[in-house]
């Protein structure tokens, strides 16, 4: 009996060891693939601890204690949100001990158990990426008020009284707010400027404001105060305080527990700033107008590990720190002081400025009832728009969509291809062995094609001046959805088919009503305004509707749209007020009708692009977008007509056409797509 049991045990142990080794190897692969960290098999002083990161909920103290079981730790690097840590022991022997002793060690982190996998690394790179500096214009003044003053201020905020005459208090889903001076309204992200609250600001705050003026953080005394109170786990969604509502700067005094505020530039650069209690945050210039700020609702923050001798948290970009740990959040109360703006904002960031934006088209069109109506609608809401925005549009169109590229690259050498609606010609050079011709209704876009050395001519998609049967292939990418009646959409497909020789194939892409398919949101829906601020998010799968910022909805406070930058799109809904009129779509949201107007915001940098080819160049040249004058430098909004296709609609349309078969159809990033084959003349 005995020896047999031992045998079983021995087998089981080696199985476990094998499993551990497998997992450790897998962890090394993941680190290499996702983090670019390569592990080595020969022992060194440094180890990467997979799963031992702040991102796994492991705190610095906890990990340090475990690692010290193996010997003296020289340095421990824990990057914010990363799922690993890097440890360097004083000696190689300690590192080897750690490798043997701690590989597979399980740690209890809250209600989760994490398993550590350790591998040697050659050296530890203490550099960490990210943006090094604080957002321009952001200033953090620590110990702005004393502990005694902090108590006084907290006492002055009376959460019990609900005197709506004097203050307005709300329990939002994820925090409590109280407004003094003026109510900040979360429905329109603005204040009623002619409805001041009679009580003004609490007298107890006067010394804070005096100090702000004395220290030249502001020159004009704020007249509005929003008090936010956050319990651990609560936050505020990323937003830019509405430009047209408040002057520059915005002051926020933090009281109580420290928290981390995340700032994000539209280019994606983000900076996490630790706000200790009693500190004053001054958001000025770019940090006030362009960067979003928000507090992620969570119970722990990643903060620099404090030197116990100086318990005040360091303030700066967290990516500068290699010495980070988790800090449990407590109750934080912030006093945000702002000056209500009386004139339109004239900031240096028109791309983000609601004062610069032009709302709905003056007379929104209805769906056409006749051919003449349809032509008129398309002339105004498609053709002339593309001419105006050509340069900016072209600047946002770089990368061919992979499946379109694939279709083109499979063509036999010498194939003749027509790209009907070729835009800036981004597909014309994809297959150098084919002879590709582009055509587009927009003269400005055709000119851009020519400047890029492509063959292109001006033509309507409904009558292309090419002989029938001359093409081996045709593509129509994001074009047919711009036609305003079903007959015209069908006619556009017929025209493609006419151009094909028997056996020739056409690839058609149209925008889909279904932006979520197979439980996957399209990139159009997923891309947020922060990622795509300037109306020109890069076209990894470029939708034809770039140009308007997404609406930064407060997902934590449903119904609350927080950024004045972005709400302008959602406010433009002529369809709601004028029955029969086409409604204006809110970019980056699901479609709620098939026929609509999609805004294009011609951005400052687009002005350059327009000069390259757009008819709008004169307008832009006369009023450079970076001028400070809001009247001279509007950020014009153009509205393009779209008919978004429902599932099956494109195939159905193709099925009406004689002499073609649908070879395949698919959904690709929010587009419905078909490949047609012409079967006979
Ligand atoms: O809590 C804070 O410090 C910021 C509050 C804020 O951004 C706001 O109310 O707009
Ligand atoms: Fe704010
Ligand atoms: Zn502004």
XYZ file of N, CA and C and ligand atoms in Angstrom, residues 243 289 345 347 353 356, ligand 3:
19
model
N -17.499 75.217 -22.539
C -16.784 76.488 -22.765
C -17.711 77.683 -22.619
N -9.651 73.808 -21.547
C -10.471 73.829 -22.755
C -10.394 72.567 -23.606
N -17.412 82.097 -25.980
C -16.033 81.693 -25.692
C -15.150 82.021 -26.897
N -11.826 80.935 -26.966
C -10.625 80.193 -26.612
C -9.792 79.871 -27.856
N -14.819 73.826 -29.037
C -15.541 74.950 -28.443
C -16.994 75.002 -28.901
N -18.306 78.027 -30.931
C -17.953 78.169 -32.339
C -18.861 77.353 -33.245
Zn -14.139 77.679 -26.153
